[in-house]
Coordinates of C-alpha atoms and ligand atoms in Angstrom, one line a residue:
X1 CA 316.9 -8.5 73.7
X2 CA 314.2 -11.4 73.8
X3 CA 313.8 -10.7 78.3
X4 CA 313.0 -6.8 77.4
X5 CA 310.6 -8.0 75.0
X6 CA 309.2 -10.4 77.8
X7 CA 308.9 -8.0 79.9
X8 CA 307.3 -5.2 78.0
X9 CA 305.0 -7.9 77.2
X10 CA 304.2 -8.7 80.5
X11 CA 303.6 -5.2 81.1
X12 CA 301.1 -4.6 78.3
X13 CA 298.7 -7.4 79.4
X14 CA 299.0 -6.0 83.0
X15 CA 298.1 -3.1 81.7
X16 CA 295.3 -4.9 79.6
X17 CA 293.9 -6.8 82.7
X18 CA 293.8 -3.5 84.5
X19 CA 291.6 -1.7 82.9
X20 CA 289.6 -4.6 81.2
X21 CA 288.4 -5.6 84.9
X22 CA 287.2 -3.0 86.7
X23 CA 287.8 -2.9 90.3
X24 CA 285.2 -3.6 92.6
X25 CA 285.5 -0.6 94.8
X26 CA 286.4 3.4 93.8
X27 CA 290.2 4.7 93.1
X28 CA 290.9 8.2 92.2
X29 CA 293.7 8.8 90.4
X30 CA 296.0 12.0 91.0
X31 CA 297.8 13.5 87.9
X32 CA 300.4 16.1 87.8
X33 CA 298.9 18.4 84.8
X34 CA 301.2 21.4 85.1
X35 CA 302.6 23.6 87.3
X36 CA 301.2 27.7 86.6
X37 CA 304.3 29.7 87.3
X38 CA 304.3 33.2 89.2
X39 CA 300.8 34.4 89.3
X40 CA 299.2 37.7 90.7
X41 CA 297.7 37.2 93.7
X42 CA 296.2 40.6 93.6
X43 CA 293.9 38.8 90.9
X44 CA 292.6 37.3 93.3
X45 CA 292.1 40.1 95.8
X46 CA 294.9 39.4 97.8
X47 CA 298.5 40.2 98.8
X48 CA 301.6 38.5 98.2
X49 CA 301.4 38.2 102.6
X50 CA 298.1 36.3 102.1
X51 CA 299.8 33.3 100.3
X52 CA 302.3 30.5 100.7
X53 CA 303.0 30.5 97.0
X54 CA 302.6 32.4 93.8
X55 CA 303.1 29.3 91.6
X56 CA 299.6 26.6 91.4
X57 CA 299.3 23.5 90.7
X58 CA 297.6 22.0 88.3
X59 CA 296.2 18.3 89.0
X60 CA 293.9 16.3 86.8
X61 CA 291.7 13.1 87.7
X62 CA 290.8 9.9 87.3
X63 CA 288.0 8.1 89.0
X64 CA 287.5 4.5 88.4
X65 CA 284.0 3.2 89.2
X66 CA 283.0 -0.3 88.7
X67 CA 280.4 1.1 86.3
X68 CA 283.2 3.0 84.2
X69 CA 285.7 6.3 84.3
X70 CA 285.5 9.5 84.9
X71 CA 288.0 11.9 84.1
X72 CA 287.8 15.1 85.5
X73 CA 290.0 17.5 83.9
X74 CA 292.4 17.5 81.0
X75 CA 295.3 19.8 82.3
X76 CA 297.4 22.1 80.0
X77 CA 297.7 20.9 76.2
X78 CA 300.7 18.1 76.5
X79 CA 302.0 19.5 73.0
X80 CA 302.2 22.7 73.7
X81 CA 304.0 22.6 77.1
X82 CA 305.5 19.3 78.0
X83 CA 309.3 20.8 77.4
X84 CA 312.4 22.0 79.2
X85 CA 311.5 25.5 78.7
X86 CA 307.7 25.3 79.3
X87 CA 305.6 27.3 77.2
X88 CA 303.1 30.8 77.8
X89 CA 304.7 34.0 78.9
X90 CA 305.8 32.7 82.0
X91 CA 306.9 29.1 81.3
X92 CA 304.1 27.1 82.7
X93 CA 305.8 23.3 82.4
X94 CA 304.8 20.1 82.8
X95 CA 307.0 17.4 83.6
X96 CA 305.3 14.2 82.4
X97 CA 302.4 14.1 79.6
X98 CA 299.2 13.4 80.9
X99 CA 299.0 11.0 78.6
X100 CA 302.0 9.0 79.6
X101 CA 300.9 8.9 83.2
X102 CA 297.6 7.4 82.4
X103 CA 299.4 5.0 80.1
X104 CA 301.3 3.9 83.8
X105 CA 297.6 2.6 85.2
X106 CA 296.7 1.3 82.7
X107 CA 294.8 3.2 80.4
X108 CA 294.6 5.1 76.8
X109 CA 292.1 8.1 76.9
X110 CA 289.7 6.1 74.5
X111 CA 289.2 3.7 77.3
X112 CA 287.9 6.4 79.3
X113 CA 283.8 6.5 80.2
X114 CA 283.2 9.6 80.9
X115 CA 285.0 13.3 80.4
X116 CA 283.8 16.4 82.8
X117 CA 285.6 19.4 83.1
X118 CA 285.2 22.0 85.9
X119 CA 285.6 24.4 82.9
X120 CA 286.6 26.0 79.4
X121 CA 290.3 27.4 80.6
X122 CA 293.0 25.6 78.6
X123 CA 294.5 24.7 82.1
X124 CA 291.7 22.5 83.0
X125 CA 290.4 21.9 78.8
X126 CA 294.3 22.2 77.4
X127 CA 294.0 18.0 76.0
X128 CA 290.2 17.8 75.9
X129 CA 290.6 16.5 72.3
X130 CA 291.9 13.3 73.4
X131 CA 288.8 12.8 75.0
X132 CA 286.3 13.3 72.3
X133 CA 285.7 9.5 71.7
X134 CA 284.6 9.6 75.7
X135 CA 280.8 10.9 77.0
X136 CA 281.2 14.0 77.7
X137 CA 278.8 15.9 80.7
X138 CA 278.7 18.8 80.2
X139 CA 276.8 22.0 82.2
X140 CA 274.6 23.6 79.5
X141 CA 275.8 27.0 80.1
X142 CA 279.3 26.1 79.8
X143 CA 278.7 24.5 76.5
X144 CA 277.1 27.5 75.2
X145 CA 280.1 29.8 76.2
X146 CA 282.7 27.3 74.6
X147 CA 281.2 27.3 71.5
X148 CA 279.4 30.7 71.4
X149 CA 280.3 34.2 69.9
X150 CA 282.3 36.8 71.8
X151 CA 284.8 34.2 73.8
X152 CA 288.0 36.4 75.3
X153 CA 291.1 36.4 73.6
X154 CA 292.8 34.1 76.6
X155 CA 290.4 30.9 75.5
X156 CA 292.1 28.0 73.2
X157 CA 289.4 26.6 71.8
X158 CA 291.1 24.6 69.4
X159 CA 292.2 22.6 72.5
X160 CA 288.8 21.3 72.7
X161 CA 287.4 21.6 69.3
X162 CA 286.7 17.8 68.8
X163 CA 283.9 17.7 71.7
X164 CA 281.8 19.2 69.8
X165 CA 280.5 16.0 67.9
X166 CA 280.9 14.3 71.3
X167 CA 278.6 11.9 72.6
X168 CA 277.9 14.9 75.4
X169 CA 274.9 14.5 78.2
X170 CA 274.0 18.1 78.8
X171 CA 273.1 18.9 82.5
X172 CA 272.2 22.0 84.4
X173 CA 272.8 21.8 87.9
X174 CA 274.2 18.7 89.8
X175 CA 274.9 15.6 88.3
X176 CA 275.1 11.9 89.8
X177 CA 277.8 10.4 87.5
X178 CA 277.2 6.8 87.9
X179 CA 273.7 6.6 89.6
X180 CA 274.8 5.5 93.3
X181 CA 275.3 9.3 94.7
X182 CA 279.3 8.3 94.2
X183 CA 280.3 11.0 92.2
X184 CA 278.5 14.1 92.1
X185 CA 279.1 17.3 89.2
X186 CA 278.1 20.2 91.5
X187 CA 277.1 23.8 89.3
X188 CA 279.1 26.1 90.5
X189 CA 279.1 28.8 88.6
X190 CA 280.4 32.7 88.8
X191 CA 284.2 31.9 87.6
X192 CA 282.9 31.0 84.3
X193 CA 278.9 30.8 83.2
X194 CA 278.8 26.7 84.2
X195 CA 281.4 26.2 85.7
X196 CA 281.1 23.3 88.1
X197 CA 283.0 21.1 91.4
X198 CA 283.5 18.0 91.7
X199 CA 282.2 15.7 95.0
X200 CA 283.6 12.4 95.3
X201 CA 282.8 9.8 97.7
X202 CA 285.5 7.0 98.7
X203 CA 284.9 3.9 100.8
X204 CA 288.4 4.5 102.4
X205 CA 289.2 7.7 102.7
X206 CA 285.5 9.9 103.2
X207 CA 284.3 12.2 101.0
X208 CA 286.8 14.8 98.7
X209 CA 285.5 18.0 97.2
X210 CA 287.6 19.1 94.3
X211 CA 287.0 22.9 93.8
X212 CA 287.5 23.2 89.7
X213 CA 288.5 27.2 90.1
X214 CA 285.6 27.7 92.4
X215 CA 288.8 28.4 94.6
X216 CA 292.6 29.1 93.4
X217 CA 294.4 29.9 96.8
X218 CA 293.2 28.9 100.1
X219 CA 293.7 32.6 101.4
X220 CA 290.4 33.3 99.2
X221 CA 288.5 31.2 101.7
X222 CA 290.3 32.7 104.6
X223 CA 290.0 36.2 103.5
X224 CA 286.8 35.5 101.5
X225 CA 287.9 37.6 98.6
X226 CA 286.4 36.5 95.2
X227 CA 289.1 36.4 91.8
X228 CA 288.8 40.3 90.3
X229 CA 287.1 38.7 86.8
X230 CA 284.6 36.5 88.6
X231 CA 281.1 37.1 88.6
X232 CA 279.0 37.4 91.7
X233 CA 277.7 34.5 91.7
X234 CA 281.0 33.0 92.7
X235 CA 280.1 34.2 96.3
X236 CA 276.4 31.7 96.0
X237 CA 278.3 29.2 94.5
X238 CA 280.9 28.9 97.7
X239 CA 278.2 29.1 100.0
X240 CA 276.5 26.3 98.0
X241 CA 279.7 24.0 98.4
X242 CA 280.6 24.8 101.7
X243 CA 277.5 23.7 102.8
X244 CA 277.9 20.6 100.6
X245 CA 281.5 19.9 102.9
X246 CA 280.0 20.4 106.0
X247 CA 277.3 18.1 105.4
X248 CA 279.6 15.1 104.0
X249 CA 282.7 15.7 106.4
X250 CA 284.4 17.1 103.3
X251 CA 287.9 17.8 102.7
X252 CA 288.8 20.3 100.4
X253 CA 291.3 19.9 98.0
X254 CA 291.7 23.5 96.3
X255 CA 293.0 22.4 92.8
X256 CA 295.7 25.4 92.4
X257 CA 296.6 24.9 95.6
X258 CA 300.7 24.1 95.2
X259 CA 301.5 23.3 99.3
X260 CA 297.9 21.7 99.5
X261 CA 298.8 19.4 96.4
X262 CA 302.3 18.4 97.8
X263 CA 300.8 16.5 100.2
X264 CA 298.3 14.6 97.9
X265 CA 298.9 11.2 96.8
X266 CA 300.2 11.3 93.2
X267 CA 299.6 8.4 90.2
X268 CA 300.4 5.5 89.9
X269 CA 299.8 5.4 94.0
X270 CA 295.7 5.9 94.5
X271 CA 293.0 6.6 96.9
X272 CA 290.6 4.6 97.9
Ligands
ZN1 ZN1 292.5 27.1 86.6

């Protein structure tokens, strides 16, 4: 067994080097963080005409910066639905644990700079607690509502208990993650109180705007009908990010989007 040994060696201080050098330009990472079975898209003020698919995707992110990582998004909780038969009343799965694929690049979530999530729903918060040891930046209004009175009855927050006693910068309104206009937290509020989008910048491939759940399916945009429990303010905060698009040359990547997220690159692959 002494070669298999070798080489699992091998692999660990690969992994080591990886993410005890950090690269000189951007990557972002592309996780595969569930797949949401069979929702409504009257929920979302449209008909089952007005979309390609009923089931969403559910990536998570990784963006390494040669001043540190940010990971944006946590996915559904690993424990709770990484098996055959998925978990929730309609069997939302993942296939691989989030965990495991960040293990593939290189990485253990306490070696992670930064956590932001676009918010509180336990499909973007679901393994939040493995994060807790990370800095967590987090829209003041969105802290509030995690960890205030009165939260609905569809909110874990167990899942994120531990960030809490997080390091935590508290921001309201946009954020420059690592201080060179890179990676920008956008406030985007209306689907939750601070909820917030992500804008990333990439030498390589132009700039990305990841929507959080500013956006679920791309016939919202086409139709420009706004989720049934969203706020109004949903409606200011799209026409605060589509501006934001249009003035970077933009692409969109609509998180829940399943056929949008087919095409996307997935970890270990990155973009640059
Ligand atoms: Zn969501």
């Amino acid at each position: 067994m002494r070669p298999f040994r070798a080489i699992v060696g091998i692999s660990v201080v690969v992994a080591a080097a990886l993410c005890a050098t950090p690269p000189r330009s951007m990557r972002m990472y592309v996780f595969d963080c569930a797949t949401l079975k069979d929702r409504d898209p009257a929920n979302y003020g449209l008909t089952r005409q007005q979309v390609e698919s009923v089931d969403m995707s559910d990536p998570c992110f990784l963006i390494v910066h040669p001043r540190g990582t940010l990971r944006w998004e946590t996915g559904l909780n690993d424990a709770v639905y990484d098996r055959p038969e998925g978990g929730g009343a309609k069997h939302d799965k993942i296939d691989k644990s989030l965990k495991s694929q960040l293990a593939a690049v290189g990485y253990q979530p306490k070696d992670i700079t930064y956590l932001a999530i676009s918010h509180l729903h336990g499909d973007h918060s679901g393994n939040a607690n493995d994060y807790a040891g990370s800095t967590w930046i987090a829209q003041k209004a969105e802290r509030d509502y995690m960890f205030g009175p009165g939260l609905p009855e569809n909110i874990h927050p167990n899942e994120y208990a531990a960030l809490k006693n997080s390091k935590t910068k508290l921001i309201t309104g946009d954020y420059d993650v690592f201080g060179d206009g890179s990676v920008m937290l956008i406030l985007t509020p209306g689907h939750t109180p601070g909820h917030q989008s992500l804008l990333v910048k990439l030498p390589k491939t132009g700039a990305v705007v990841l929507t959080g759940d500013l956006y679920h399916f791309p016939g919202e945009r086409t139709f420009h009908t706004v989720p049934v429990n969203d706020k109004p303010e949903t409606v200011a905060s799209r026409a605060k990010l589509e501006a934001l698009i249009q003035k970077n040359n933009a692409q969109l990547w609509i998180q829940h989007d399943m056929i949008g997220n087919r095409k996307l690159k997935k970890s270990p692959a990155y973009y640059e």
